[in-house]
Structures are given as C-alpha cells and as structure tokens.
C-alpha cells in the first residue's frame, strides 16, 4: 500500500539489530491489521556502516534521514570499534544525525508499568502509575557554549572554562515544545533552572513566562530550581507531568527519572527538530540503552524500549495517538502477565527471549484489536 509516512530504520550494532527486528514485526502488523502503513527504508549506522563504508554514517543515508518523517535508531558501538579515532567512532553516526537534523528537543518519558513498580529504587506507592516526561534542550547550553577549553596560566596552573549560553529564541522554541506536549498529556509544565544564581536561569524563567502568557495560558506552569527538582523527583515524582529544562540539568534529571522506572531495557526517547513550513518536525526515536555487547547475538535483549520508541513515533511524528496507546497497552498487558526478558525478570521467574517478547506483544495487539 502506498504511504506518505516515510520512516528510516537504522538498527545499528549489537542488540540494536535484534530489538529492531521486533519493531519490523509490529510495522508489518500495522500494515496488515490496521491499514496504517509506512514507507520503510533501512540503512546502516555505527560499526555496521564503518565496516561497509569506512564511516559511521554515509551521505546517502543522511539524505534519506533528512527526507524522512521519522528515523528509528537502535544502538551503536562495540569492542570491535573501540580503538578507532574519535572522528570515526560508531557514536559519531548518532551525533551527526542529531546535529544535521538540528534536534534541539530531547524527550525522555519515565513511565512506570504497574507490573514493574517493584523494580524501581523507590517504594511502590511513590512510583506506581508514574508517567512523566523530561524535556531537555539538546543543542545549546554549557556543552556547546564558547569560550571553552583548557589553557595554562602564567604561573603554570591550568584553567578550564565551559560557558553556559542561551538566547531568547533557543529558550522560546523548547518552551513551545513543552507546552504543546503538555496539552497532549496532563496539561502541566514545570520549568526548571537556577535563576537564583545563574543569568541564563533568569533569562530562561523570563522567556518561559512570557511564552506561556502569550501563547499557552491554558497550560498550568510552575517554576522550580534545579536542585529542588532533583529532590522532588525522588520525594514525590507523581507531582510532575512535563519538566522542561536546559541541556546540563536535563542530562542529570532525565537519568535520575530513568532510575525511577527500574530498567534500562524499558526506556524510550525521542529527539525533535524545529517545524518546517508544513509543521513537520525532523525526528529521531531511539531506546536509551546502548548496543549491550555482553548479550548481543543471544536473543536475550529486552525489545520494549525500542517498541515504546516506536509508539512515541506514532504519537509525535504521525499523530496516531490511538495506535500509540495500542502499542503501550499491549506492552503493559505483556508485563502484567509476568512475561519478562532477563533484565526485568524477578527472582525465580524464567526469562523469555527477545523473539518471545515480540511474540507476546503481537498476541496482545491481536487481542486488543479484535
Ligand atoms: P549498554 O546500555 O549497552 O549496556 C549496559 C548494561 O545494560 C549491559 O549489561 C546490558 O546487557 C544491559 N542492557 C542494555 N540494554 C538492554 C536491553 N535492551 N535488554 C537487556 N539488557 C540490556 O551500555 P554500555 O555497556 O555502557 O555500552 C555498550 C556499547 O554501547 C558501547 O560501545 C557504548 O559506546 C554504546 N552505547 C551506545 C548508545 C547508543 O547507541 N545510543 C548508548 C549508550 C552506549
């Protein structure tokens, strides 16, 4: 069936290839059962691309990514390529995708499935039913600001400098994404900075407040200092819906929130660019985990993070919320039945394989769609 939903799949290396196989099965399922079809292209990235082309991603694949509605990425890297120079490392493929597509908005949901609430480092009652979204500014701030570097002072000491920089438009565009996402969820945004000690924090708060007043007054907005947010995430995480913050604080807070959910194999993510004239945003969806060389090739990896990334793609790139809900509900049902890969299995439970987890998800999709 012809489709205008252009999807590029980049499995990458290690378990990236294995988990992506399960996504293809779900794409086929949608094609057959839901008449939702995708024009799917597949490409090489990371070590697999280095082996074939000598580079972690080639220009032809970049062109396809730039012209796709969404790119679904597995994972890259592995011991085979560890010794390569920095510019040729597998991870450079991912960095090029993020940079060339100008993906400034990184979405990291922290969703606790009831069946896995005991895997969290917090008590069940604090995390059961948790569904928060950390929105991190990804292309600005202290990781990119100039001046930066290490110099030697006249007295022989060294001096290292990093610079935190944000402009009005950089803050405005991430704030807009936060408010738009909140409207599709719990309608509440916490904007997080350090306006008590940082000039960028003062500007951040001013711009978010003005953007809210001018365009999103229907969404509830609260401001919170980053250190307090960190504490609140482990004290009472369910108070949050969408948290929007800068690159550095987002890096810290999203990892903290991730741990509330218990397992790396369950964490999806999305990175979005600016909307074009038609409103379409470039978008990259990927699990948070890496290529897991320790279990690669053994059919042991948990495919849920990648399947949930696919669900995010349905929601945010293709505006198919009912279909995204369907995949997420199928994942919940699978877990509720105690079907688990090794990383999330409880003591005494027999883990299933990657393929069996895919089988179980498809069976649940069948039931839900019946
Ligand atoms: P990793 O995420 O690959 O693995 C960490 C641990 O978690 C391992 O024990 C692994 O077996 C387990 N794990 C990860 N995902 C899992 C899943 N889906 N199911 C079951 N268990 C899972 O991180 P690492 O070991 O630090 O890195 C391995 C390689 O991946 C390195 O080459 C690293 O550079 C690369 N990496 C790539 C990305 C990416 O492509 N986005 C991210 C992180 C690391």
mmCIF file of C-alpha atoms and ligand atoms in Angstrom, residues 15 73 75-78 91 94 264-265 286 289-295 301-302 343, ligand 1:
data_model
loop_
_atom_site.group_PDB
_atom_site.id
_atom_site.type_symbol
_atom_site.label_atom_id
_atom_site.label_comp_id
_atom_site.label_asym_id
_atom_site.label_seq_id
_atom_site.Cartn_x
_atom_site.Cartn_y
_atom_site.Cartn_z
ATOM 1 C CA UNK A 15 21.298 -5.728 20.257
ATOM 2 C CA UNK A 73 17.519 4.192 15.686
ATOM 3 C CA UNK A 75 22.086 1.332 19.140
ATOM 4 C CA UNK A 76 25.694 1.619 18.020
ATOM 5 C CA UNK A 77 29.130 0.615 19.240
ATOM 6 C CA UNK A 78 31.012 -2.394 20.463
ATOM 7 C CA UNK A 91 28.804 7.088 18.114
ATOM 8 C CA UNK A 94 24.366 9.291 16.059
ATOM 9 C CA UNK A 264 17.416 0.443 31.002
ATOM 10 C CA UNK A 265 15.682 -2.021 28.686
ATOM 11 C CA UNK A 286 15.731 5.594 19.988
ATOM 12 C CA UNK A 289 20.298 1.831 26.124
ATOM 13 C CA UNK A 290 23.407 1.019 24.081
ATOM 14 C CA UNK A 291 24.391 -1.980 21.974
ATOM 15 C CA UNK A 292 24.960 -4.253 25.023
ATOM 16 C CA UNK A 293 27.859 -6.323 23.622
ATOM 17 C CA UNK A 294 27.651 -8.617 26.674
ATOM 18 C CA UNK A 295 24.324 -10.060 25.494
ATOM 19 C CA UNK A 301 17.719 -8.269 24.900
ATOM 20 C CA UNK A 302 14.563 -6.534 26.031
ATOM 21 C CA UNK A 343 16.836 -7.767 32.685
HETATM 22 P P1 LIG B 1 24.547 -0.583 27.355
HETATM 23 O O1 LIG B 1 23.315 0.230 27.514
HETATM 24 O O2 LIG B 1 24.792 -1.138 26.033
HETATM 25 O O3 LIG B 1 24.530 -1.790 28.420
HETATM 26 C C1 LIG B 1 24.563 -1.597 29.833
HETATM 27 C C2 LIG B 1 24.026 -2.864 30.542
HETATM 28 O O4 LIG B 1 22.613 -2.934 30.389
HETATM 29 C C3 LIG B 1 24.575 -4.167 29.943
HETATM 30 O O5 LIG B 1 24.774 -5.098 30.979
HETATM 31 C C4 LIG B 1 23.492 -4.632 29.008
HETATM 32 O O6 LIG B 1 23.445 -6.034 28.833
HETATM 33 C C5 LIG B 1 22.232 -4.129 29.703
HETATM 34 N N1 LIG B 1 21.202 -3.763 28.710
HETATM 35 C C6 LIG B 1 21.185 -2.652 27.929
HETATM 36 N N2 LIG B 1 20.112 -2.662 27.145
HETATM 37 C C7 LIG B 1 19.440 -3.790 27.412
HETATM 38 C C8 LIG B 1 18.256 -4.373 26.897
HETATM 39 N N3 LIG B 1 17.526 -3.790 25.937
HETATM 40 N N4 LIG B 1 17.862 -5.573 27.389
HETATM 41 C C9 LIG B 1 18.574 -6.183 28.344
HETATM 42 N N5 LIG B 1 19.693 -5.678 28.892
HETATM 43 C C10 LIG B 1 20.139 -4.504 28.415
HETATM 44 O O7 LIG B 1 25.756 0.362 27.817
HETATM 45 P P2 LIG B 1 27.326 0.074 27.795
HETATM 46 O O8 LIG B 1 27.590 -1.356 28.174
HETATM 47 O O9 LIG B 1 27.912 1.170 28.612
HETATM 48 O O10 LIG B 1 27.781 0.316 26.291
HETATM 49 C C11 LIG B 1 27.909 -0.729 25.320
HETATM 50 C C12 LIG B 1 28.162 -0.103 23.948
HETATM 51 O O11 LIG B 1 27.032 0.699 23.572
HETATM 52 C C13 LIG B 1 29.356 0.859 23.925
HETATM 53 O O12 LIG B 1 30.029 0.704 22.701
HETATM 54 C C14 LIG B 1 28.720 2.233 24.045
HETATM 55 O O13 LIG B 1 29.525 3.236 23.456
HETATM 56 C C15 LIG B 1 27.453 2.012 23.255
HETATM 57 N N6 LIG B 1 26.346 2.928 23.606
HETATM 58 C C16 LIG B 1 25.576 3.322 22.560
HETATM 59 C C17 LIG B 1 24.472 4.125 22.811
HETATM 60 C C18 LIG B 1 23.614 4.499 21.646
HETATM 61 O O14 LIG B 1 23.776 3.941 20.570
HETATM 62 N N7 LIG B 1 22.680 5.427 21.812
HETATM 63 C C19 LIG B 1 24.135 4.491 24.119
HETATM 64 C C20 LIG B 1 24.930 4.026 25.159
HETATM 65 C C21 LIG B 1 26.029 3.227 24.896
#
